[in-house]
PDB file of C-alpha atoms in Angstrom:
ATOM      1  CA  MET D 721     109.033  34.167   5.320  1.00 48.00           C
ATOM      2  CA  ALA D 722     105.627  33.294   6.803  1.00 47.00           C
ATOM      3  CA  VAL D 723     106.407  29.745   7.947  1.00 59.00           C
ATOM      4  CA  PRO D 724     109.261  29.293  10.450  1.00 72.00           C
ATOM      5  CA  VAL D 725     111.996  26.803   9.579  1.00 91.00           C
ATOM      6  CA  ILE D 726     113.080  24.449  12.359  1.00 94.00           C
ATOM      7  CA  TRP D 727     116.233  22.439  13.102  1.00 95.00           C
ATOM      8  CA  ARG D 728     116.579  20.169  16.117  1.00 94.00           C
ATOM      9  CA  GLY D 729     119.060  17.788  17.740  1.00 94.00           C
ATOM     10  CA  THR D 730     121.022  17.223  20.946  1.00 93.00           C
ATOM     11  CA  THR D 731     124.063  18.776  22.599  1.00 93.00           C
ATOM     12  CA  PRO D 732     127.190  16.765  23.525  1.00 92.00           C
ATOM     13  CA  HIS D 733     125.619  16.627  27.013  1.00 89.00           C
ATOM     14  CA  GLY D 734     122.573  14.810  25.604  1.00 91.00           C
ATOM     15  CA  GLU D 735     120.232  17.789  26.018  1.00 93.00           C
ATOM     16  CA  ASP D 736     117.638  18.607  23.363  1.00 94.00           C
ATOM     17  CA  TRP D 737     117.825  21.814  21.367  1.00 95.00           C
ATOM     18  CA  VAL D 738     115.616  23.480  18.766  1.00 95.00           C
ATOM     19  CA  LEU D 739     116.654  26.297  16.421  1.00 96.00           C
ATOM     20  CA  VAL D 740     113.861  28.248  14.725  1.00 95.00           C
ATOM     21  CA  ARG D 741     114.313  30.763  11.950  1.00 94.00           C
ATOM     22  CA  ARG D 742     111.813  33.591  11.553  1.00 87.00           C
ATOM     23  CA  ASP D 743     111.839  36.882   9.694  1.00 81.00           C
ATOM     24  CA  ASN D 744     113.574  38.719  12.549  1.00 83.00           C
ATOM     25  CA  GLY D 745     116.321  36.134  13.036  1.00 91.00           C
ATOM     26  CA  PHE D 746     116.753  32.874  14.929  1.00 95.00           C
ATOM     27  CA  THR D 747     115.520  31.575  18.278  1.00 95.00           C
ATOM     28  CA  LEU D 748     117.495  28.874  20.081  1.00 96.00           C
ATOM     29  CA  ARG D 749     115.550  26.821  22.620  1.00 95.00           C
ATOM     30  CA  HIS D 750     117.675  24.803  25.024  1.00 92.00           C
ATOM     31  CA  GLY D 751     116.054  23.347  28.106  1.00 86.00           C
ATOM     32  CA  THR D 752     114.047  26.143  29.686  1.00 88.00           C
ATOM     33  CA  GLU D 753     116.113  28.844  27.958  1.00 90.00           C
ATOM     34  CA  GLU D 754     115.057  30.692  24.825  1.00 94.00           C
ATOM     35  CA  ILE D 755     117.745  32.810  23.181  1.00 95.00           C
ATOM     36  CA  HIS D 756     116.993  35.249  20.361  1.00 95.00           C
ATOM     37  CA  ILE D 757     119.662  35.853  17.735  1.00 93.00           C
ATOM     38  CA  PRO D 758     118.781  38.821  15.482  1.00 91.00           C
ATOM     39  CA  ALA D 759     119.206  38.515  11.741  1.00 89.00           C
ATOM     40  CA  SER D 760     122.074  41.016  11.889  1.00 85.00           C
ATOM     41  CA  GLY D 761     123.886  38.673  14.292  1.00 88.00           C
ATOM     42  CA  ALA D 762     123.243  35.460  12.383  1.00 90.00           C
ATOM     43  CA  ASP D 763     126.984  35.093  11.777  1.00 89.00           C
ATOM     44  CA  ARG D 764     127.140  33.889  15.391  1.00 93.00           C
ATOM     45  CA  ILE D 765     125.813  30.593  13.990  1.00 94.00           C
ATOM     46  CA  SER D 766     128.466  28.546  12.191  1.00 94.00           C
ATOM     47  CA  VAL D 767     128.057  25.123  10.608  1.00 94.00           C
ATOM     48  CA  THR D 768     130.847  22.569  10.250  1.00 93.00           C
ATOM     49  CA  ARG D 769     129.937  19.754   7.864  1.00 87.00           C
ATOM     50  CA  ARG D 770     131.985  16.582   7.655  1.00 83.00           C
ATOM     51  CA  TRP D 771     131.092  13.323   6.017  1.00 78.00           C
ATOM     52  CA  TRP D 772     130.405  11.607   9.343  1.00 79.00           C
ATOM     53  CA  ARG D 773     128.630  14.440  11.203  1.00 85.00           C
ATOM     54  CA  THR D 774     127.464  18.070  11.149  1.00 91.00           C
ATOM     55  CA  THR D 775     128.198  20.377  14.084  1.00 93.00           C
ATOM     56  CA  VAL D 776     126.595  23.753  14.753  1.00 95.00           C
ATOM     57  CA  THR D 777     128.427  26.257  16.957  1.00 95.00           C
ATOM     58  CA  VAL D 778     126.641  29.303  18.389  1.00 95.00           C
ATOM     59  CA  ALA D 779     128.676  32.165  19.819  1.00 94.00           C
ATOM     60  CA  GLY D 780     127.523  34.318  22.703  1.00 92.00           C
ATOM     61  CA  VAL D 781     125.295  31.732  24.409  1.00 92.00           C
ATOM     62  CA  PRO D 782     125.751  29.670  27.601  1.00 91.00           C
ATOM     63  CA  GLU D 783     128.471  27.054  27.225  1.00 91.00           C
ATOM     64  CA  ARG D 784     126.099  24.071  27.451  1.00 90.00           C
ATOM     65  CA  ALA D 785     124.190  25.395  24.403  1.00 91.00           C
ATOM     66  CA  ARG D 786     127.236  26.425  22.391  1.00 94.00           C
ATOM     67  CA  VAL D 787     127.757  23.179  20.454  1.00 94.00           C
ATOM     68  CA  LEU D 788     124.748  21.558  18.776  1.00 94.00           C
ATOM     69  CA  ASN D 789     124.770  18.096  17.217  1.00 94.00           C
ATOM     70  CA  GLY D 790     122.228  15.932  15.464  1.00 91.00           C
ATOM     71  CA  LEU D 791     121.856  17.455  11.999  1.00 93.00           C
ATOM     72  CA  SER D 792     122.292  15.630   8.743  1.00 91.00           C
ATOM     73  CA  GLY D 793     124.562  17.035   6.061  1.00 90.00           C
ATOM     74  CA  GLU D 794     121.544  18.324   4.106  1.00 92.00           C
ATOM     75  CA  GLU D 795     120.079  19.989   7.206  1.00 93.00           C
ATOM     76  CA  GLY D 796     123.436  21.623   7.850  1.00 93.00           C
ATOM     77  CA  ARG D 797     123.542  22.916   4.284  1.00 93.00           C
ATOM     78  CA  ARG D 798     120.050  24.408   4.658  1.00 94.00           C
ATOM     79  CA  LEU D 799     121.059  26.074   7.919  1.00 95.00           C
ATOM     80  CA  GLU D 800     124.147  27.598   6.295  1.00 93.00           C
ATOM     81  CA  GLN D 801     121.959  28.957   3.521  1.00 93.00           C
ATOM     82  CA  ALA D 802     119.446  30.342   6.044  1.00 93.00           C
ATOM     83  CA  VAL D 803     122.232  32.126   7.933  1.00 92.00           C
ATOM     84  CA  GLN D 804     123.515  33.758   4.744  1.00 90.00           C
ATOM     85  CA  GLU D 805     120.001  34.786   3.703  1.00 90.00           C
ATOM     86  CA  SER D 806     119.404  36.366   7.120  1.00 90.00           C
ATOM     87  CA  LEU D 807     122.668  38.296   6.975  1.00 88.00           C
ATOM     88  CA  SER D 808     121.940  39.487   3.447  1.00 86.00           C
ATOM     89  CA  SER D 809     118.411  40.643   4.271  1.00 88.00           C
ATOM     90  CA  SER D 810     119.554  42.360   7.475  1.00 88.00           C
ATOM     91  CA  LEU D 811     122.250  44.256   5.583  1.00 86.00           C
ATOM     92  CA  THR D 812     119.683  45.427   3.036  1.00 85.00           C
ATOM     93  CA  ALA D 813     117.301  46.539   5.796  1.00 88.00           C
ATOM     94  CA  TRP D 814     120.059  48.273   7.760  1.00 89.00           C
ATOM     95  CA  THR D 815     121.418  50.075   4.697  1.00 87.00           C
ATOM     96  CA  ALA D 816     117.882  51.274   3.929  1.00 88.00           C
ATOM     97  CA  ARG D 817     117.510  52.538   7.521  1.00 91.00           C
ATOM     98  CA  LEU D 818     120.832  54.342   7.290  1.00 91.00           C
ATOM     99  CA  SER D 819     119.888  55.915   3.958  1.00 89.00           C
ATOM    100  CA  THR D 820     116.473  56.970   5.291  1.00 92.00           C
ATOM    101  CA  THR D 821     118.103  58.645   8.306  1.00 94.00           C
ATOM    102  CA  ILE D 822     120.510  60.538   6.048  1.00 93.00           C
ATOM    103  CA  GLU D 823     117.816  61.552   3.565  1.00 93.00           C
ATOM    104  CA  ALA D 824     115.526  62.828   6.333  1.00 95.00           C
ATOM    105  CA  ALA D 825     118.356  64.783   7.965  1.00 94.00           C
ATOM    106  CA  GLY D 826     119.297  66.371   4.638  1.00 93.00           C
ATOM    107  CA  ARG D 827     115.689  67.190   3.792  1.00 94.00           C
ATOM    108  CA  ASP D 828     114.943  68.741   7.183  1.00 93.00           C
ATOM    109  CA  LEU D 829     118.444  70.187   7.688  1.00 93.00           C
ATOM    110  CA  ARG D 830     118.636  68.348  11.004  1.00 92.00           C
ATOM    111  CA  TRP D 831     121.925  67.410  12.652  1.00 93.00           C
ATOM    112  CA  ILE D 832     122.408  63.648  13.137  1.00 95.00           C
ATOM    113  CA  THR D 833     123.291  63.239  16.799  1.00 93.00           C
ATOM    114  CA  GLU D 834     125.888  60.922  18.273  1.00 93.00           C
ATOM    115  CA  GLU D 835     123.071  58.963  19.920  1.00 94.00           C
ATOM    116  CA  GLU D 836     121.524  58.330  16.499  1.00 94.00           C
ATOM    117  CA  VAL D 837     124.911  57.287  15.122  1.00 95.00           C
ATOM    118  CA  ALA D 838     125.455  54.882  18.032  1.00 94.00           C
ATOM    119  CA  ALA D 839     121.963  53.393  17.577  1.00 93.00           C
ATOM    120  CA  LEU D 840     122.632  52.794  13.885  1.00 92.00           C
ATOM    121  CA  LEU D 841     126.010  51.208  14.545  1.00 92.00           C
ATOM    122  CA  SER D 842     124.588  48.952  17.268  1.00 89.00           C
ATOM    123  CA  THR D 843     122.441  47.187  14.643  1.00 86.00           C
ATOM    124  CA  ARG D 844     125.056  47.173  11.857  1.00 86.00           C
ATOM    125  CA  PRO D 845     125.421  43.625  10.463  1.00 84.00           C
ATOM    126  CA  ALA D 846     128.955  42.248  10.530  1.00 78.00           C
ATOM    127  CA  THR D 847     128.684  41.506   6.803  1.00 79.00           C
ATOM    128  CA  ALA D 848     128.767  45.260   6.185  1.00 81.00           C
ATOM    129  CA  ASP D 849     132.544  44.954   6.616  1.00 77.00           C
ATOM    130  CA  GLN D 850     132.739  42.870   3.443  1.00 70.00           C
ATOM    131  CA  GLU D 851     130.234  44.762   1.311  1.00 60.00           C
ATOM    132  CA  PRO D 852     131.186  47.779  -0.829  1.00 54.00           C
ATOM    133  CA  ALA D 853     127.987  49.633  -0.177  1.00 52.00           C
ATOM    134  CA  VAL D 854     127.278  53.139  -1.385  1.00 51.00           C
ATOM    135  CA  ALA D 855     128.565  54.737  -4.561  1.00 42.00           C
ATOM    136  CA  GLY D 856     128.429  58.499  -4.935  1.00 44.00           C
ATOM    137  CA  HIS D 857     127.526  59.127  -1.286  1.00 46.00           C
ATOM    138  CA  THR D 858     128.939  62.598  -1.779  1.00 48.00           C
ATOM    139  CA  ARG D 859     129.840  64.470  -4.922  1.00 45.00           C
ATOM    140  CA  GLY D 860     132.992  63.134  -6.529  1.00 45.00           C
ATOM    141  CA  ALA D 861     133.364  60.279  -4.046  1.00 46.00           C
ATOM    142  CA  GLY D 862     133.908  56.646  -4.912  1.00 46.00           C
ATOM    143  CA  PRO D 863     132.253  53.606  -3.347  1.00 48.00           C
ATOM    144  CA  LEU D 864     131.956  53.652   0.429  1.00 59.00           C
ATOM    145  CA  TRP D 865     132.552  50.599   2.599  1.00 70.00           C
ATOM    146  CA  LEU D 866     130.115  50.540   5.496  1.00 81.00           C
ATOM    147  CA  THR D 867     132.562  49.420   8.134  1.00 85.00           C
ATOM    148  CA  GLU D 868     132.055  51.153  11.466  1.00 88.00           C
ATOM    149  CA  GLU D 869     134.582  53.833  10.544  1.00 88.00           C
ATOM    150  CA  GLY D 870     133.222  54.067   7.002  1.00 85.00           C
ATOM    151  CA  THR D 871     129.720  54.632   8.356  1.00 89.00           C
ATOM    152  CA  ARG D 872     130.940  57.261  10.807  1.00 91.00           C
ATOM    153  CA  SER D 873     132.870  58.968   8.018  1.00 88.00           C
ATOM    154  CA  TRP D 874     129.777  59.122   5.819  1.00 88.00           C
ATOM    155  CA  LEU D 875     127.649  60.528   8.642  1.00 92.00           C
ATOM    156  CA  ARG D 876     130.319  63.130   9.461  1.00 92.00           C
ATOM    157  CA  THR D 877     130.294  64.200   5.816  1.00 91.00           C
ATOM    158  CA  VAL D 878     126.510  64.485   5.873  1.00 93.00           C
ATOM    159  CA  ASN D 879     126.600  66.551   9.091  1.00 94.00           C
ATOM    160  CA  ASP D 880     129.243  68.833   7.567  1.00 94.00           C
ATOM    161  CA  GLU D 881     126.976  69.415   4.560  1.00 94.00           C
ATOM    162  CA  ILE D 882     123.962  70.021   6.818  1.00 95.00           C
ATOM    163  CA  ALA D 883     125.880  72.500   8.987  1.00 93.00           C
ATOM    164  CA  THR D 884     127.081  74.406   5.913  1.00 93.00           C
ATOM    165  CA  ALA D 885     123.553  74.509   4.454  1.00 94.00           C
ATOM    166  CA  ILE D 886     122.027  75.749   7.718  1.00 93.00           C
ATOM    167  CA  ALA D 887     124.698  78.413   8.144  1.00 89.00           C
ATOM    168  CA  GLN D 888     123.971  79.701   4.642  1.00 90.00           C
ATOM    169  CA  GLN D 889     120.204  79.454   4.941  1.00 91.00           C
ATOM    170  CA  GLN D 890     120.136  81.121   8.371  1.00 90.00           C
ATOM    171  CA  ARG D 891     122.780  83.755   7.676  1.00 92.00           C
ATOM    172  CA  GLN D 892     120.448  86.630   8.502  1.00 91.00           C
ATOM    173  CA  PHE D 893     119.604  84.989  11.807  1.00 91.00           C
ATOM    174  CA  PHE D 894     123.282  84.621  12.709  1.00 91.00           C
ATOM    175  CA  ASP D 895     123.954  88.219  11.660  1.00 92.00           C
ATOM    176  CA  THR D 896     121.223  89.641  13.897  1.00 90.00           C
ATOM    177  CA  VAL D 897     120.698  87.255  16.824  1.00 90.00           C
ATOM    178  CA  GLU D 898     123.439  89.021  18.782  1.00 89.00           C
ATOM    179  CA  SER D 899     124.472  92.683  18.710  1.00 87.00           C
ATOM    180  CA  SER D 900     127.415  91.699  16.461  1.00 89.00           C
ATOM    181  CA  PRO D 901     127.174  89.123  13.635  1.00 92.00           C
ATOM    182  CA  LEU D 902     128.382  85.649  14.533  1.00 91.00           C
ATOM    183  CA  THR D 903     131.563  84.447  12.863  1.00 90.00           C
ATOM    184  CA  ASP D 904     131.556  81.265  10.788  1.00 90.00           C
ATOM    185  CA  GLU D 905     133.104  79.369  13.711  1.00 90.00           C
ATOM    186  CA  GLN D 906     130.447  80.636  16.108  1.00 91.00           C
ATOM    187  CA  ALA D 907     127.665  79.763  13.682  1.00 92.00           C
ATOM    188  CA  ARG D 908     129.099  76.270  13.277  1.00 91.00           C
ATOM    189  CA  ALA D 909     129.076  75.808  17.073  1.00 90.00           C
ATOM    190  CA  VAL D 910     125.414  76.817  17.112  1.00 91.00           C
ATOM    191  CA  VAL D 911     124.230  74.460  14.358  1.00 91.00           C
ATOM    192  CA  THR D 912     126.294  71.503  15.592  1.00 91.00           C
ATOM    193  CA  TYR D 913     123.223  70.458  17.508  1.00 87.00           C
ATOM    194  CA  ASP D 914     124.473  67.358  19.242  1.00 87.00           C
ATOM    195  CA  ASN D 915     123.740  66.535  22.853  1.00 82.00           C
ATOM    196  CA  ARG D 916     127.365  67.062  23.923  1.00 82.00           C
ATOM    197  CA  VAL D 917     129.285  69.929  22.354  1.00 85.00           C
ATOM    198  CA  ASN D 918     132.327  71.444  24.053  1.00 86.00           C
ATOM    199  CA  VAL D 919     133.311  74.922  22.855  1.00 85.00           C
ATOM    200  CA  ILE D 920     136.817  75.923  23.949  1.00 85.00           C
ATOM    201  CA  ALA D 921     137.904  79.490  23.277  1.00 83.00           C
ATOM    202  CA  ALA D 922     139.800  82.345  24.891  1.00 83.00           C
ATOM    203  CA  ALA D 923     138.211  84.889  27.204  1.00 82.00           C
ATOM    204  CA  GLY D 924     136.276  87.542  25.319  1.00 81.00           C
ATOM    205  CA  SER D 925     136.125  85.519  22.103  1.00 84.00           C
ATOM    206  CA  GLY D 926     132.331  85.175  22.054  1.00 86.00           C
ATOM    207  CA  LYS D 927     131.411  82.012  23.950  1.00 86.00           C
ATOM    208  CA  THR D 928     128.459  83.771  25.597  1.00 86.00           C
ATOM    209  CA  SER D 929     127.234  84.868  22.181  1.00 90.00           C
ATOM    210  CA  VAL D 930     127.304  81.229  21.100  1.00 91.00           C
ATOM    211  CA  MET D 931     125.219  80.245  24.134  1.00 89.00           C
ATOM    212  CA  VAL D 932     122.653  82.968  23.483  1.00 90.00           C
ATOM    213  CA  ALA D 933     122.497  82.167  19.766  1.00 91.00           C
ATOM    214  CA  ARG D 934     122.291  78.424  20.403  1.00 91.00           C
ATOM    215  CA  ALA D 935     119.326  78.884  22.733  1.00 90.00           C
ATOM    216  CA  ALA D 936     117.615  81.188  20.234  1.00 91.00           C
ATOM    217  CA  TYR D 937     118.351  78.763  17.386  1.00 91.00           C
ATOM    218  CA  ALA D 938     116.832  75.869  19.330  1.00 90.00           C
ATOM    219  CA  VAL D 939     113.638  77.837  19.965  1.00 90.00           C
ATOM    220  CA  SER D 940     113.409  79.266  16.424  1.00 90.00           C
ATOM    221  CA  ARG D 941     113.775  75.799  14.860  1.00 89.00           C
ATOM    222  CA  GLY D 942     111.322  74.178  17.279  1.00 88.00           C
ATOM    223  CA  LEU D 943     114.053  71.983  18.747  1.00 88.00           C
ATOM    224  CA  ALA D 944     113.293  73.085  22.314  1.00 86.00           C
ATOM    225  CA  LYS D 945     110.943  75.344  24.244  1.00 87.00           C
ATOM    226  CA  PRO D 946     112.348  78.195  26.336  1.00 86.00           C
ATOM    227  CA  GLU D 947     111.439  76.409  29.570  1.00 85.00           C
ATOM    228  CA  GLU D 948     113.359  73.331  28.393  1.00 86.00           C
ATOM    229  CA  ILE D 949     116.750  75.026  28.275  1.00 85.00           C
ATOM    230  CA  VAL D 950     119.236  75.704  31.057  1.00 85.00           C
ATOM    231  CA  LEU D 951     122.266  77.957  30.727  1.00 84.00           C
ATOM    232  CA  LEU D 952     124.944  77.882  33.426  1.00 82.00           C
ATOM    233  CA  ALA D 953     127.503  80.546  34.292  1.00 81.00           C
ATOM    234  CA  CYS D 954     130.418  80.429  36.712  1.00 82.00           C
ATOM    235  CA  ASN D 955     129.378  83.332  38.997  1.00 83.00           C
ATOM    236  CA  ARG D 956     126.457  85.623  39.808  1.00 86.00           C
ATOM    237  CA  ASP D 957     127.601  88.523  37.638  1.00 87.00           C
ATOM    238  CA  ALA D 958     128.074  86.300  34.596  1.00 83.00           C
ATOM    239  CA  ALA D 959     124.699  84.648  35.205  1.00 84.00           C
ATOM    240  CA  ALA D 960     122.983  88.030  35.482  1.00 86.00           C
ATOM    241  CA  GLU D 961     124.603  89.182  32.224  1.00 85.00           C
ATOM    242  CA  LEU D 962     123.593  85.983  30.479  1.00 84.00           C
ATOM    243  CA  GLN D 963     120.010  86.272  31.688  1.00 85.00           C
ATOM    244  CA  THR D 964     119.757  89.885  30.517  1.00 86.00           C
ATOM    245  CA  ARG D 965     121.183  89.057  27.103  1.00 87.00           C
ATOM    246  CA  ILE D 966     118.872  86.104  26.656  1.00 87.00           C
ATOM    247  CA  ARG D 967     115.797  88.255  27.327  1.00 86.00           C
ATOM    248  CA  ARG D 968     116.963  91.147  25.147  1.00 86.00           C
ATOM    249  CA  ARG D 969     118.111  89.063  22.212  1.00 87.00           C
ATOM    250  CA  PHE D 970     115.054  86.808  22.247  1.00 87.00           C
ATOM    251  CA  ALA D 971     112.871  89.933  22.205  1.00 86.00           C
ATOM    252  CA  ALA D 972     114.915  91.456  19.367  1.00 84.00           C
ATOM    253  CA  ALA D 973     114.548  88.237  17.356  1.00 83.00           C
ATOM    254  CA  GLY D 974     110.821  88.059  18.022  1.00 85.00           C
ATOM    255  CA  LEU D 975     111.150  84.801  19.944  1.00 85.00           C
ATOM    256  CA  PRO D 976     109.182  83.821  23.059  1.00 76.00           C
ATOM    257  CA  ALA D 977     111.104  83.626  26.307  1.00 64.00           C
ATOM    258  CA  GLU D 978     108.216  82.573  28.550  1.00 64.00           C
ATOM    259  CA  GLY D 979     109.389  80.446  31.422  1.00 55.00           C
ATOM    260  CA  SER D 980     112.256  82.766  32.295  1.00 47.00           C
ATOM    261  CA  ARG D 981     112.487  83.457  35.995  1.00 45.00           C
ATOM    262  CA  PRO D 982     115.098  84.450  38.586  1.00 39.00           C
ATOM    263  CA  PRO D 983     117.146  81.281  39.046  1.00 48.00           C
ATOM    264  CA  PRO D 984     117.881  79.692  42.431  1.00 48.00           C
ATOM    265  CA  SER D 985     121.350  79.882  43.924  1.00 44.00           C
ATOM    266  CA  THR D 986     123.531  76.822  43.504  1.00 45.00           C
ATOM    267  CA  PRO D 987     125.628  75.361  46.350  1.00 46.00           C
ATOM    268  CA  SER D 988     128.752  76.936  44.888  1.00 46.00           C
ATOM    269  CA  GLY D 989     127.210  80.397  44.904  1.00 46.00           C
ATOM    270  CA  SER D 990     126.864  80.512  41.125  1.00 43.00           C
ATOM    271  CA  ARG D 991     123.495  80.924  39.466  1.00 43.00           C
ATOM    272  CA  SER D 992     121.943  79.375  36.421  1.00 42.00           C
ATOM    273  CA  SER D 993     120.387  81.767  33.960  1.00 43.00           C
ATOM    274  CA  ALA D 994     117.105  82.349  32.283  1.00 40.00           C
ATOM    275  CA  MET D 995     115.370  79.022  31.931  1.00 42.00           C
ATOM    276  CA  PRO D 996     114.732  75.760  33.802  1.00 35.00           C
ATOM    277  CA  PRO D 997     116.659  72.635  32.742  1.00 33.00           C
ATOM    278  CA  VAL D 998     115.961  69.896  30.271  1.00 32.00           C
ATOM    279  CA  ALA D 999     117.848  66.614  30.154  1.00 30.00           C
ATOM    280  CA  SER D1000     120.444  66.228  27.400  1.00 32.00           C
ATOM    281  CA  ARG D1001     120.618  69.933  26.470  1.00 36.00           C
ATOM    282  CA  ARG D1002     123.242  71.540  28.670  1.00 41.00           C
ATOM    283  CA  TRP D1003     125.674  74.045  27.271  1.00 45.00           C
ATOM    284  CA  ARG D1004     128.463  75.103  29.586  1.00 45.00           C
ATOM    285  CA  ARG D1005     130.410  78.270  29.382  1.00 42.00           C
ATOM    286  CA  GLY D1006     134.041  77.247  29.110  1.00 41.00           C
TER     287      GLY D1006
END
């Protein structure tokens, strides 16, 4: 839509208002204020048409700009149509963005992080709750409703498929990255490459192996450089063991470990191992 469409009138307080529709949504001008309403949030604009007047109500704006008067019945009808068109186009665009994210993750075998999920959901149009969206999103599945939970469910299914594919594709890596092959559960903890993953297991069950393998996996896949990873242990002996294993296993896997250096002591007397820190990638031994 190259040419903006404009509606104008007054509030019950006698103040002028102007509502402009553009491709990316609506802009409400009221006094010195200018409020942008994205196309995905166009349902905040509601039109009440009666034979004697048309009233526009806008949610989520200052109270003095919430009720807008001055439109004819025909202008109100055109605004209702514009709101529906905006919601429809935003749903199409958002569904395409969601599908592109899923296709790229499947193609590259890349885990879809919780941050990506949250970003997608933050722009999800409310009309997605009423639209049966995706048929055959996974083999044997029926239509999927893209409610917030429906979207999360789809993305969880995709991540499950990606994790399974990586574990199969990288089986030799998981068999050799540590002195003993990783179990399926350990491999799943490695490829679940979100920014917050909590692994809870008993003593001696292989949590350190997961940390070593996860660091090696990140470097081997180009997800992080050695100097961008920090590994923390609860005491000096554990930190020393972790540092030794990192260097040995990286060397055995033919991976670079440049950037490794003796870590500084922490206030608690514990030491971090192997590599300096990077924001958002912290794996704690539990």
